[in-house]
Coordinates of C-alpha atoms in Angstrom, one line a residue:
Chain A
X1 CA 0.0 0.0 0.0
X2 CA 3.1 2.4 1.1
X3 CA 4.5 1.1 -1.8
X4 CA 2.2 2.0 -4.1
X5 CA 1.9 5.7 -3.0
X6 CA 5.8 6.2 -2.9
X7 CA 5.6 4.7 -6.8
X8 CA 2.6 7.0 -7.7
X9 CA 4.6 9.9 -6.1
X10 CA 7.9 9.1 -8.0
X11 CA 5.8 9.1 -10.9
X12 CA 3.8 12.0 -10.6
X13 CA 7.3 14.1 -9.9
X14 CA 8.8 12.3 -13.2
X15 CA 5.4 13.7 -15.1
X16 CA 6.3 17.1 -13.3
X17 CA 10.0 17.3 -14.5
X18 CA 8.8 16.2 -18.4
X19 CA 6.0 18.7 -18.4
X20 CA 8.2 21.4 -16.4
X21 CA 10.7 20.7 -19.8
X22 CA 8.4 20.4 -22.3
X23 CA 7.7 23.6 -23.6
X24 CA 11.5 24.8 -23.6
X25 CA 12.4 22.2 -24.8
X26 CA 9.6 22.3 -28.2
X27 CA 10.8 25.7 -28.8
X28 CA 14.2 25.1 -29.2
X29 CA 12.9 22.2 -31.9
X30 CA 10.7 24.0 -33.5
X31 CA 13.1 27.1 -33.8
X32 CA 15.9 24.6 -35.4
X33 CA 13.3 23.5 -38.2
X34 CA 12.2 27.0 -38.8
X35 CA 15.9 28.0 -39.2
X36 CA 16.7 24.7 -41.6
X37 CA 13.8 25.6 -43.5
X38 CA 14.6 28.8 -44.1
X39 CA 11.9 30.8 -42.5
X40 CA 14.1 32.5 -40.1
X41 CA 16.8 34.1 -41.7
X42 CA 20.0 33.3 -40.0
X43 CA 21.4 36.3 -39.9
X44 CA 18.5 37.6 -37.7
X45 CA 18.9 34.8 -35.7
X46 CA 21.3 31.3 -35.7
X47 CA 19.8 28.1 -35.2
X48 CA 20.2 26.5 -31.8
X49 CA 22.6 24.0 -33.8
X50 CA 25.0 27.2 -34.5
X51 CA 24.8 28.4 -31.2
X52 CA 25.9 25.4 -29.7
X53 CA 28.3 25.1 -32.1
X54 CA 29.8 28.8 -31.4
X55 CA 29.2 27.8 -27.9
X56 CA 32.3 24.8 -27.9
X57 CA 34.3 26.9 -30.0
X58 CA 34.5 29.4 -28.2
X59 CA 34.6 27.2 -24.9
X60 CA 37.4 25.6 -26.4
X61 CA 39.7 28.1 -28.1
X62 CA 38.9 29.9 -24.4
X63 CA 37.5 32.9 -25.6
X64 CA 34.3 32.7 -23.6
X65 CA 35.9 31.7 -20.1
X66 CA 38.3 34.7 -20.5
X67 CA 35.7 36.9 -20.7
X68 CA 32.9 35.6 -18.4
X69 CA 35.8 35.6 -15.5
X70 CA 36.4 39.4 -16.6
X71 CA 32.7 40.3 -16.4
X72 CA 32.1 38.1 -13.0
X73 CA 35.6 40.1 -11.6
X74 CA 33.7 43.7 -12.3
X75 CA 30.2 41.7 -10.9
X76 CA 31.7 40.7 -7.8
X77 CA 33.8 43.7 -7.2
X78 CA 31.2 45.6 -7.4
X79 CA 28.4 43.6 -5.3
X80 CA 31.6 43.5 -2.7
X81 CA 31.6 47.5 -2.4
X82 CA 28.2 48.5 -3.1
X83 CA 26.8 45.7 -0.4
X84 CA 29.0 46.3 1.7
X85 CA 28.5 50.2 2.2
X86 CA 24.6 49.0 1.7
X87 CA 25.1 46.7 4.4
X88 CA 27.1 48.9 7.3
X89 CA 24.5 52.0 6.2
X90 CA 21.6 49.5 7.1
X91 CA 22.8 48.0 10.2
X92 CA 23.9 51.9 11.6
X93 CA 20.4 52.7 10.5
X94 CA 18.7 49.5 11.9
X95 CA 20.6 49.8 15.4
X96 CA 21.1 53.6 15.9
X97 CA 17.9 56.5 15.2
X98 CA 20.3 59.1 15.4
X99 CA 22.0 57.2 12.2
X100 CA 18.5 56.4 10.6
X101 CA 17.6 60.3 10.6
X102 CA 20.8 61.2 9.3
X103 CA 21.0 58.1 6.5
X104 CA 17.4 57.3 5.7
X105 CA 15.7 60.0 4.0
X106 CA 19.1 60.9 1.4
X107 CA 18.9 56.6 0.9
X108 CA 15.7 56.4 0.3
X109 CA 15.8 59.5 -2.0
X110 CA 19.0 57.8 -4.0
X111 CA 17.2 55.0 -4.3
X112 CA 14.7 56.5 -6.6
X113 CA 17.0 57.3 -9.3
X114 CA 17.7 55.0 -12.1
X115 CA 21.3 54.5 -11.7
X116 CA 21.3 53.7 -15.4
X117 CA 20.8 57.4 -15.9
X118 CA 24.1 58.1 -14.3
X119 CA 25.8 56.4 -17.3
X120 CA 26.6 59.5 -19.0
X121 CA 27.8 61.0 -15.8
X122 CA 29.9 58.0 -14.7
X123 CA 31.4 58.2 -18.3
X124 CA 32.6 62.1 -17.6
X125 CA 34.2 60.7 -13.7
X126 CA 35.6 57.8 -14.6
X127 CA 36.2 57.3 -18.5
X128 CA 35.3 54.0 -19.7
X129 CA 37.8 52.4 -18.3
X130 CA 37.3 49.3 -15.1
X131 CA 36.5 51.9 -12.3
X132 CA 33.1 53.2 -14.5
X133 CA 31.0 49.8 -14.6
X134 CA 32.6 48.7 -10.5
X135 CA 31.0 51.9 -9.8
X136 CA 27.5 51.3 -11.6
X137 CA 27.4 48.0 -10.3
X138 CA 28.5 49.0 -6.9
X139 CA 25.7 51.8 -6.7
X140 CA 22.9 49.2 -8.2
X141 CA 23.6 46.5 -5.6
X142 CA 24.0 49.1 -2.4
X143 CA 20.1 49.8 -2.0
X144 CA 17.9 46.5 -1.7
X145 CA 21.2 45.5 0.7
X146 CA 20.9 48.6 2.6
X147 CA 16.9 48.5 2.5
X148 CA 16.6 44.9 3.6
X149 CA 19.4 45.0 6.3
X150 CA 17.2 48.2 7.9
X151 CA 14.0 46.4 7.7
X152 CA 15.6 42.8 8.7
X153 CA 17.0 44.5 11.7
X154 CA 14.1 46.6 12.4
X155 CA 11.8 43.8 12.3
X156 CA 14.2 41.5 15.3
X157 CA 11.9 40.3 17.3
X158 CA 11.9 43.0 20.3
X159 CA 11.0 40.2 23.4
X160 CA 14.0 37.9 22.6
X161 CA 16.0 41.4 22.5
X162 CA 14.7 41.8 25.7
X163 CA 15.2 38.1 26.9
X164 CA 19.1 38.8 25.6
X165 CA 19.4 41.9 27.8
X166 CA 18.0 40.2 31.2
X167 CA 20.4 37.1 30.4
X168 CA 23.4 39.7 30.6
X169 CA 24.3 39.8 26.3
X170 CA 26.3 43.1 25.9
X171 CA 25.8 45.2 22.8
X172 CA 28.8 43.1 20.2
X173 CA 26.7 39.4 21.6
X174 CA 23.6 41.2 20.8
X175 CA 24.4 42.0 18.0
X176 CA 26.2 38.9 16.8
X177 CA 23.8 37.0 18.5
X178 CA 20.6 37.8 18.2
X179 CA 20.3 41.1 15.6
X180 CA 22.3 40.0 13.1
X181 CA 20.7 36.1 12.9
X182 CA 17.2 38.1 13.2
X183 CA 17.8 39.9 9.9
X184 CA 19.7 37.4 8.0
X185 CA 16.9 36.2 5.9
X186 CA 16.1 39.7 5.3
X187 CA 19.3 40.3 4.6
X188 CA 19.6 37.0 2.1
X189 CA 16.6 38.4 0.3
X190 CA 17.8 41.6 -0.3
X191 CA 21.1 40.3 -2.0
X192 CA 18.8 38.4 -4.5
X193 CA 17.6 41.3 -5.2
X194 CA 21.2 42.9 -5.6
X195 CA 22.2 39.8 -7.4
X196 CA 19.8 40.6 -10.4
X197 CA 20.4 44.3 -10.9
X198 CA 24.5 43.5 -10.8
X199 CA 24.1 41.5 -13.4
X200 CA 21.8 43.8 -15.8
X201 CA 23.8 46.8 -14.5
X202 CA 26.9 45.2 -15.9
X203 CA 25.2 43.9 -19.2
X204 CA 24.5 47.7 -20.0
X205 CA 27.8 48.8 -18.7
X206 CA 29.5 46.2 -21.0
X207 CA 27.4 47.1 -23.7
X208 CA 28.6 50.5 -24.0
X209 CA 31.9 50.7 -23.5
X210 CA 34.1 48.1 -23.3
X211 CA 37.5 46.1 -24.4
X212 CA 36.6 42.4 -23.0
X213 CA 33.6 41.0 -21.0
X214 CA 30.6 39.3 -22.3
X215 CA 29.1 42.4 -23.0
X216 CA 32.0 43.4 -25.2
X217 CA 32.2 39.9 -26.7
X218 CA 28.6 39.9 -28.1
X219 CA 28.8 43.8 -29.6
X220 CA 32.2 42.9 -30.7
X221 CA 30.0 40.3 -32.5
X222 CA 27.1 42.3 -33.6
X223 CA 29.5 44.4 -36.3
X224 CA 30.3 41.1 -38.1
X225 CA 26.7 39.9 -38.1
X226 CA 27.8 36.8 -35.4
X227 CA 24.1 36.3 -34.4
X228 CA 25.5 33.2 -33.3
X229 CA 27.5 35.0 -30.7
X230 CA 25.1 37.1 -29.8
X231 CA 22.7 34.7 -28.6
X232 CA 25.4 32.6 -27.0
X233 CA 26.3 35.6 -25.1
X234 CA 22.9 36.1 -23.8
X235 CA 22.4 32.3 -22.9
X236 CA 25.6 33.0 -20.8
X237 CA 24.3 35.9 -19.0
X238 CA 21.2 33.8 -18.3
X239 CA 23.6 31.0 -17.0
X240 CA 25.7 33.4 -14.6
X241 CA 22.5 34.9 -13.5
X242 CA 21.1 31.4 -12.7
X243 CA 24.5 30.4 -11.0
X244 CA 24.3 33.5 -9.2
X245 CA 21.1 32.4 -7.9
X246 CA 21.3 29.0 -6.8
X247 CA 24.6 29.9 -4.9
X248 CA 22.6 32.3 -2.3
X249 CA 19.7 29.6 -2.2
X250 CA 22.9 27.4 -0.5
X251 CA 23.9 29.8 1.5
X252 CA 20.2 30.0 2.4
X253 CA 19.7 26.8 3.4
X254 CA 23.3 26.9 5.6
X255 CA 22.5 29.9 7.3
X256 CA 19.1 29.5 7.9
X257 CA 19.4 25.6 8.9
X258 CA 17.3 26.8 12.1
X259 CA 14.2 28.0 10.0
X260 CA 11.3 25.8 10.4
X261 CA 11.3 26.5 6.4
X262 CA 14.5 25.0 5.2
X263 CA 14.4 22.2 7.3
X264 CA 13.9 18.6 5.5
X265 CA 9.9 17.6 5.6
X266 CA 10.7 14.4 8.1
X267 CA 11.9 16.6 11.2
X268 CA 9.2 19.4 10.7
X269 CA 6.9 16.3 10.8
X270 CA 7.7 15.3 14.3
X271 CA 6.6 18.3 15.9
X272 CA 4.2 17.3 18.1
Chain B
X1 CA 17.8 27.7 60.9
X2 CA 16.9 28.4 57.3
X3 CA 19.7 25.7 56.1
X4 CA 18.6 23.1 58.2
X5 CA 14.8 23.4 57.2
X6 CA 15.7 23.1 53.8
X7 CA 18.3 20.2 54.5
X8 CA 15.0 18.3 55.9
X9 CA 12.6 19.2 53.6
X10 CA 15.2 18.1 50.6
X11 CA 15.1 14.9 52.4
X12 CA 11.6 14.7 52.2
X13 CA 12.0 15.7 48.3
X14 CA 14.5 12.6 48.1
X15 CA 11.9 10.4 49.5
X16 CA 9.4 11.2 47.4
X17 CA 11.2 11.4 43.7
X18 CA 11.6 7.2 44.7
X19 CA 8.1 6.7 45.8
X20 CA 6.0 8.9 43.8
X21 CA 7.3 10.1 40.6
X22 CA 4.9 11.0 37.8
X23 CA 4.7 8.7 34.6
X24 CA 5.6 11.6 32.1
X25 CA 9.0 12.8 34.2
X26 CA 10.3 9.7 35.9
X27 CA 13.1 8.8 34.9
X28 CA 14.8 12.3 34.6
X29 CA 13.7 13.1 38.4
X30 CA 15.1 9.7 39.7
X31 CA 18.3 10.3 38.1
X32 CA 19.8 14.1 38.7
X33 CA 18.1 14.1 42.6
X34 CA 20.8 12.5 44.4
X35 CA 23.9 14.4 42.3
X36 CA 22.2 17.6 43.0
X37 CA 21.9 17.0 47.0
X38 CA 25.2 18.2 47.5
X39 CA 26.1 20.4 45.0
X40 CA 23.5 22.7 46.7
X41 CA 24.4 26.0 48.3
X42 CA 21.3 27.6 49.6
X43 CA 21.9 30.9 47.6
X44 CA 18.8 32.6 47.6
X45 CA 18.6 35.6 48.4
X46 CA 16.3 38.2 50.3
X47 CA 14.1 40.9 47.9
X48 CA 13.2 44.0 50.1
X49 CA 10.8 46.6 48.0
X50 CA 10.3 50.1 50.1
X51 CA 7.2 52.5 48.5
X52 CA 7.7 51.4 45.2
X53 CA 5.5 53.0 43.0
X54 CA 5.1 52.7 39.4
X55 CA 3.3 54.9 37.0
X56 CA 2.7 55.3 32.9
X57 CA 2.5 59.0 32.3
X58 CA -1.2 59.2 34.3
X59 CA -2.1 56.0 35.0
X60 CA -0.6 54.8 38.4
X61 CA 0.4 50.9 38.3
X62 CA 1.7 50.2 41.7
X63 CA 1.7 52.8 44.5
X64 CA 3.8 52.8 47.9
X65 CA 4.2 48.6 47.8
X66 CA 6.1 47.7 51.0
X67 CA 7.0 44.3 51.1
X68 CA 9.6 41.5 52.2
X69 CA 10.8 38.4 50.4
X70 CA 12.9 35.7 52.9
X71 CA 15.7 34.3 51.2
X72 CA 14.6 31.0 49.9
X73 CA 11.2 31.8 49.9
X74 CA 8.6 30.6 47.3
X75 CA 6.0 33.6 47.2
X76 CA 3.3 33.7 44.5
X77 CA 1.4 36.9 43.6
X78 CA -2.0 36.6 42.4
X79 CA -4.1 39.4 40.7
X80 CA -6.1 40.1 38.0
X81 CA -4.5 40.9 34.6
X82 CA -3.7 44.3 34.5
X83 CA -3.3 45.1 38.5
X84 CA 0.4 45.7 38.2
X85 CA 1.6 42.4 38.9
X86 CA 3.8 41.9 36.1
X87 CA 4.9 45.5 36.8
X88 CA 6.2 44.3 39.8
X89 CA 8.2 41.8 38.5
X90 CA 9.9 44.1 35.3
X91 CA 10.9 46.2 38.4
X92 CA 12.5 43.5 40.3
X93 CA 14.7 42.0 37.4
X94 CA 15.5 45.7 36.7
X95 CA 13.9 46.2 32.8
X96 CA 12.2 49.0 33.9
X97 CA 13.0 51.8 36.8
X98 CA 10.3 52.6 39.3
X99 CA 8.6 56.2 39.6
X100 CA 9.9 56.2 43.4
X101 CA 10.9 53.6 46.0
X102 CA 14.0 51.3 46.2
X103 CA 14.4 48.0 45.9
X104 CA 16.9 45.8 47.1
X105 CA 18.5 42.5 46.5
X106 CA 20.4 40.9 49.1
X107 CA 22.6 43.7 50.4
X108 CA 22.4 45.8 47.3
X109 CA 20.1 48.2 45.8
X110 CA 18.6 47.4 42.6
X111 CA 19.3 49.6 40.0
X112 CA 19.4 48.3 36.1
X113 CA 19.9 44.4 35.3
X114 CA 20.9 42.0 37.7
X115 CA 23.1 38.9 37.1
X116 CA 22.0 36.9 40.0
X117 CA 18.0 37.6 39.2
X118 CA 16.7 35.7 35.9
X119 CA 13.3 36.1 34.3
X120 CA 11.1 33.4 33.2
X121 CA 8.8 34.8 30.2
X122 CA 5.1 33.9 29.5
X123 CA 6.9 32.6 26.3
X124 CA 10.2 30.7 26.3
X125 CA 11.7 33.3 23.7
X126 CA 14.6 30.8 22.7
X127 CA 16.5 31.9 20.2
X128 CA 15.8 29.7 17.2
X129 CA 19.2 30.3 15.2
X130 CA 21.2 28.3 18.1
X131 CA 20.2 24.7 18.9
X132 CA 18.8 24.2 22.3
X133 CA 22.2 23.3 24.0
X134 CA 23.6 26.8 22.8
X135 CA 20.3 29.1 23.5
X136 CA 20.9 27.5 27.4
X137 CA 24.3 28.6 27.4
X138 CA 23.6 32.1 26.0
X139 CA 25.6 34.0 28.3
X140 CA 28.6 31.9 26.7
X141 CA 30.4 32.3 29.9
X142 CA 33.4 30.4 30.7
X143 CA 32.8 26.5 30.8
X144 CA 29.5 26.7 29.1
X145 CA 28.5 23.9 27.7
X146 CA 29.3 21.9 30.8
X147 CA 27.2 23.7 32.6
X148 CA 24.7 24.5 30.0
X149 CA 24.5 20.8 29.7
X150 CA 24.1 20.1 33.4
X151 CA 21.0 22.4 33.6
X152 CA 19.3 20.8 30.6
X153 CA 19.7 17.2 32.2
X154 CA 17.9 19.2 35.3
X155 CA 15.4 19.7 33.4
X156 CA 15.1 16.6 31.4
X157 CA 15.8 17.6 27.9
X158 CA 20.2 16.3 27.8
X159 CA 18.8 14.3 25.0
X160 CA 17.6 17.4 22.7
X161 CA 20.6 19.6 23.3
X162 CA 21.5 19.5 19.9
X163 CA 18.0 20.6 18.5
X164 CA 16.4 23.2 16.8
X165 CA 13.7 25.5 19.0
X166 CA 11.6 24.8 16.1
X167 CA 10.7 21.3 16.8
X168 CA 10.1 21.5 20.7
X169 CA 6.6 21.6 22.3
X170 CA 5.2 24.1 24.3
X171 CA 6.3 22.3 27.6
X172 CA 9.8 21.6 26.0
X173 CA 10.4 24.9 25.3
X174 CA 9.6 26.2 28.6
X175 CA 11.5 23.6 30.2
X176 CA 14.9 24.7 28.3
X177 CA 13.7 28.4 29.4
X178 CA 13.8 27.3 32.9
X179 CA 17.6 25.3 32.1
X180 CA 18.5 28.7 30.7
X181 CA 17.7 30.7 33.7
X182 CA 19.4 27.9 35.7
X183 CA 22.8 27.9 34.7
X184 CA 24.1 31.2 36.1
X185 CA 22.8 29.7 39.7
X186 CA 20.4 33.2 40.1
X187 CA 19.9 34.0 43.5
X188 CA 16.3 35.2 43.0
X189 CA 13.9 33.7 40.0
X190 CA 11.6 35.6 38.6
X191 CA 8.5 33.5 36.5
X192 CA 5.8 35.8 34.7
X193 CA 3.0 32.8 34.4
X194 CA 5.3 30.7 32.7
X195 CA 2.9 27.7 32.4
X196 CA -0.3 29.9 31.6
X197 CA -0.1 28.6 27.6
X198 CA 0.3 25.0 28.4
X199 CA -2.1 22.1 28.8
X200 CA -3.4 21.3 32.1
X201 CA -1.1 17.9 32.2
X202 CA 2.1 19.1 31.4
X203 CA 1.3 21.9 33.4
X204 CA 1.0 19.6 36.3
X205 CA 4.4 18.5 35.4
X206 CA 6.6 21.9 35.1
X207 CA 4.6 22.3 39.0
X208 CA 6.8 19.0 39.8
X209 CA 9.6 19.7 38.2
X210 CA 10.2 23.7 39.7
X211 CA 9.1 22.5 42.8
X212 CA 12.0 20.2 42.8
X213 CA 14.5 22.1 41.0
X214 CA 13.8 25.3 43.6
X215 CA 13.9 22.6 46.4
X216 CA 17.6 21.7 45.0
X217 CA 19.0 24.9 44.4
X218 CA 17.1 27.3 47.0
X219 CA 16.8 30.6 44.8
X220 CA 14.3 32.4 46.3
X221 CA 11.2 32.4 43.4
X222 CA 8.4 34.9 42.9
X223 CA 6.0 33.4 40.7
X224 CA 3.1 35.4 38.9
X225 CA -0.1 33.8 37.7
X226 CA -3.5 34.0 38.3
X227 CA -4.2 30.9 38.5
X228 CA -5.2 30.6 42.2
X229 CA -4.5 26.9 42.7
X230 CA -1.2 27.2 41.1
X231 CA -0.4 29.1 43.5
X232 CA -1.6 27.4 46.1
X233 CA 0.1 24.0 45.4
X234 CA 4.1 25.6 44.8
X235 CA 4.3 28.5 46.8
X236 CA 5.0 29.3 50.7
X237 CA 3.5 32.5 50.8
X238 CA 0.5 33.8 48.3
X239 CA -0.4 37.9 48.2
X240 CA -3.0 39.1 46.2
X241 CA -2.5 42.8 44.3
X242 CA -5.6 44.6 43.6
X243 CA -5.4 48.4 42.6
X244 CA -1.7 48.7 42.9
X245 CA -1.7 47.4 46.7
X246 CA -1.1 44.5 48.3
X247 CA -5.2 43.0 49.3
X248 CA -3.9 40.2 50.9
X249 CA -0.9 38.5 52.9
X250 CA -1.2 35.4 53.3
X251 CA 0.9 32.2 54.5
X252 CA 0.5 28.7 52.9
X253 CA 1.7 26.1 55.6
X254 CA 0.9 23.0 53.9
X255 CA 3.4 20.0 53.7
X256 CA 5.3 19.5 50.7
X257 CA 5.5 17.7 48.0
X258 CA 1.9 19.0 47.3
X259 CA -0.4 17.9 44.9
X260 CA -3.0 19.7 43.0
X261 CA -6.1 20.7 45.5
X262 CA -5.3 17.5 47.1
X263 CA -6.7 18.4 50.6
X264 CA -9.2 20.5 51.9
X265 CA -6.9 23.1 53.6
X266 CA -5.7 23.7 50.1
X267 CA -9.0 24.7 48.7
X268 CA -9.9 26.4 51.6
X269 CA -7.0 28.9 51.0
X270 CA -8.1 29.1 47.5
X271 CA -11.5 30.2 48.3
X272 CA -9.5 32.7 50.7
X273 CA -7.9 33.8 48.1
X274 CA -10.0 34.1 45.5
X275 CA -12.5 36.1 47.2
X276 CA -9.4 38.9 47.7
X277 CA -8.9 38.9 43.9

């Protein structure tokens, strides 16, 4: 009888993953034939076969590695510096009023501008050399951190902050113990966020100026009518971005190992 | 005097953890009693409050309260919510200053946080980012874990020290509140109706076990509830606080280990009582 269900269950989730596939999957057929048959011209767009074909060429001859580590360098450099000052702005904000009054209001303004419109600007500061995209990327990433940490922290639930205080914490172990664990999944949310607009900061940075990177690589490729390229270079973007991704879902689920949410099914079971 | 009353009545608790031990707790009462007899030092220690008064802007909470808490003793106030009683008890552990009056703990006057007074919440408020062995041992003093360890085979729980918060019961979780408070050896325990969210049953059985664990270590306890024969089966002494003041003094001399409205002295005093509230 147990049996049975766990085999109906396997199958249903086997049904799940083929229908969870299928449609992807029919495009990317019926985009082929339309390509061999001629209906879409390839030099508006290669068929799947090409770009898979650019794809281990370029993987090969190391092209494409050399400039997805350049463009995940100027990602990461910037995430590091604009989440980091996002990240001390919103736990002297969360912590301190006097810090909130001073920070908050010129934040939350800031955070209304399109930092894409800065482009033109940035390009007068700093050329178009490394320091310009670092610097749009760094100002994109800096606000959901900074808005998340303030709210994460904010949001700490004031009667175990109160609890720490009578069990004699002092202001670094209440901190380290108790704030900073409160607002971690904040926190963790609001680097998603950051993890998104540094990569589509960085796509428009690349885009306009630039002598390597992804970006570079597929406008480098647009002036010889490289379609091929061009669409591999998107399909890496969307690969970095998905990489990206899953690598704060892990630290998710190691840092919030004590949240009734990430723990397995079996043990949230028990509970009586 | 004092020592040797509570060496006798430990006896007595000694007696009856081998005769009478409840189904749900017995074998973690049977086994810490006899380690614990000596490793007792009656550190309780006496709370003195003189015309303490409390007030929120208009609204007077507590006015001119005069009273004296023995060393060791086991004193229950009783009230309806709202009368001040919990008040009363921020102001002892020192969370919140009152609007005159002193109070004093032991020799010294009382005037922010104590170390040697701990607070049992209405909730356990466990942290739930460190397992249960590391929210006991949250003052991460020196030697933690041993001791943090020690208080949570006190309280029964040695076996969950390396669980999450998350998956504890009700009862659980107040048990490893009580382990927490435990471990820095407080001179005075403070309990806001600690048991006042749990079943009837396993309220029974946090009565057992604090009546044990405050006959082993001798803090002196003020327990909060209004639950009238609550207070009637752990404490020594019961007042009732109506309108800020102390309505009623009042001694309860029954034998211990109690149990719940066993007798009819003990609902006697609970009518007492009651009719004060």
């Amino acid at each position: 009888m147990a049996h049975q269900t766990q085999l109906r269950n396997a199958g249903a989730t086997a049904l799940q993953i083929v229908a969870s596939w299928a449609l992807p999957i029919g495009i990317v057929v019926e985009w082929e034939i339309a390509s061999r048959s001629g209906v879409i011209s390839t030099r508006l767009l290669p068929a799947p076969s090409a770009v898979a074909a650019a794809f281990w060429e370029n993987l090969r001859n190391g092209t494409l590695l050399t400039h997805a580590a350049i463009s995940t360098e100027r990602a990461l450099k910037g995430l590091a510096i604009g989440g980091g000052i996002g990240f001390i702005l919103g736990v002297l904000a969360g912590i301190s009023r006097p810090a909130e009054t001073v920070f908050d209001s010129s934040m939350q303004m800031l955070r209304n501008v399109p930092h894409l419109a800065m482009i033109p600007l940035v390009i007068l500061w700093f050329g178009i050399g490394e320091e310009a995209k670092i610097f749009l990327v760094a100002v994109g990433t800096a606000f959901p951190i900074y808005l998340n940490t303030f709210h994460g922290i904010r949001t700490v639930d004031v009667r175990l902050i109160e609890m720490a205080r009578v069990y004699g914490l002092g202001p670094l172990a209440l901190f380290w113990r108790v704030i900073l664990p409160g607002a971690l999944p904040s926190i963790l949310v609001g680097l998603r966020f950051s993890l998104g607009i540094m990569w589509l900061t960085l796509i428009v940075a690349e885009t306009i100026s630039a002598s390597s990177g992804i970006g570079y690589m597929t406008m480098n490729a647009r002036e010889f009518l490289q379609t091929d390229i061009v669409v591999l270079g998107i399909i890496v973007y969307a690969l970095l971005g998905k990489l990206a991704d899953a690598l704060t879902r892990l630290i998710e689920t190691r840092a919030l190992a004590w949240h009734p949410a990430y723990q397995p099914a079996a043990t949230r079971e028990a509970v009586p | 005097m004092r020592d040797a009353a509570s060496a006798l009545r430990l006896h007595e608790g000694a007696v009856f953890q081998e005769t009478d031990t409840a189904p749900h707790d017995a074998t973690t009462l049977r086994e810490v009693v006899p380690r614990k007899q000596e490793a007792r030092t009656a550190n309780g220690k006496a709370v003195q409050l003189n015309g303490l008064s409390k007030s929120f802007g208009n609204r007077r909470v507590l006015s001119k309260l005069d009273l004296a808490i023995p060393a060791g003793q086991l004193l229950a106030i009783v009230g309806r919510s709202g009368c001040g009683k919990s008040t009363l008890l921020r102001l002892i552990a020192g969370l919140d200053q009152p609007s005159a009056g002193t109070i004093s703990i032991g020799d010294a006057r009382v005037q922010s946080l104590q170390s040697n007074v701990r607070l049992l919440f209405q909730d356990a408020r466990l942290l739930p980012w460190h397992r249960v062995l590391g929210n006991v041992g949250i003052a991460r003093a020196n030697g933690w874990r041993e001791s943090a360890m020690a208080a949570l085979a006190d309280v029964g729980l040695a076996d969950r020290a390396n669980d999450w918060p998350a998956v504890l019961s009700g009862g659980q979780s107040q048990r490893v509140a009580l382990a927490r408070a435990l471990v820095s050896r407080p001179g005075v325990l403070l309990l806001d109706e600690p048991f006042g969210a749990l079943d009837a049953l396993t309220r029974m059985e946090m009565h057992r076990l604090l009546e044990r664990i405050w006959r082993e270590h001798g803090f002196t306890t003020v327990l909060i509830t209004h639950d009238v024969a609550e207070a009637v089966a752990l404490a020594d002494r019961v007042i009732v606080i109506r309108d800020g003041a102390i309505a009623l003094d009042i001694p309860v001399d029954l034998p211990r280990p109690r149990r719940e409205a066993a007798d009819t002295s003990a609902v006697a005093l609970q009518a007492r009582i009651l009719e004060e509230v």
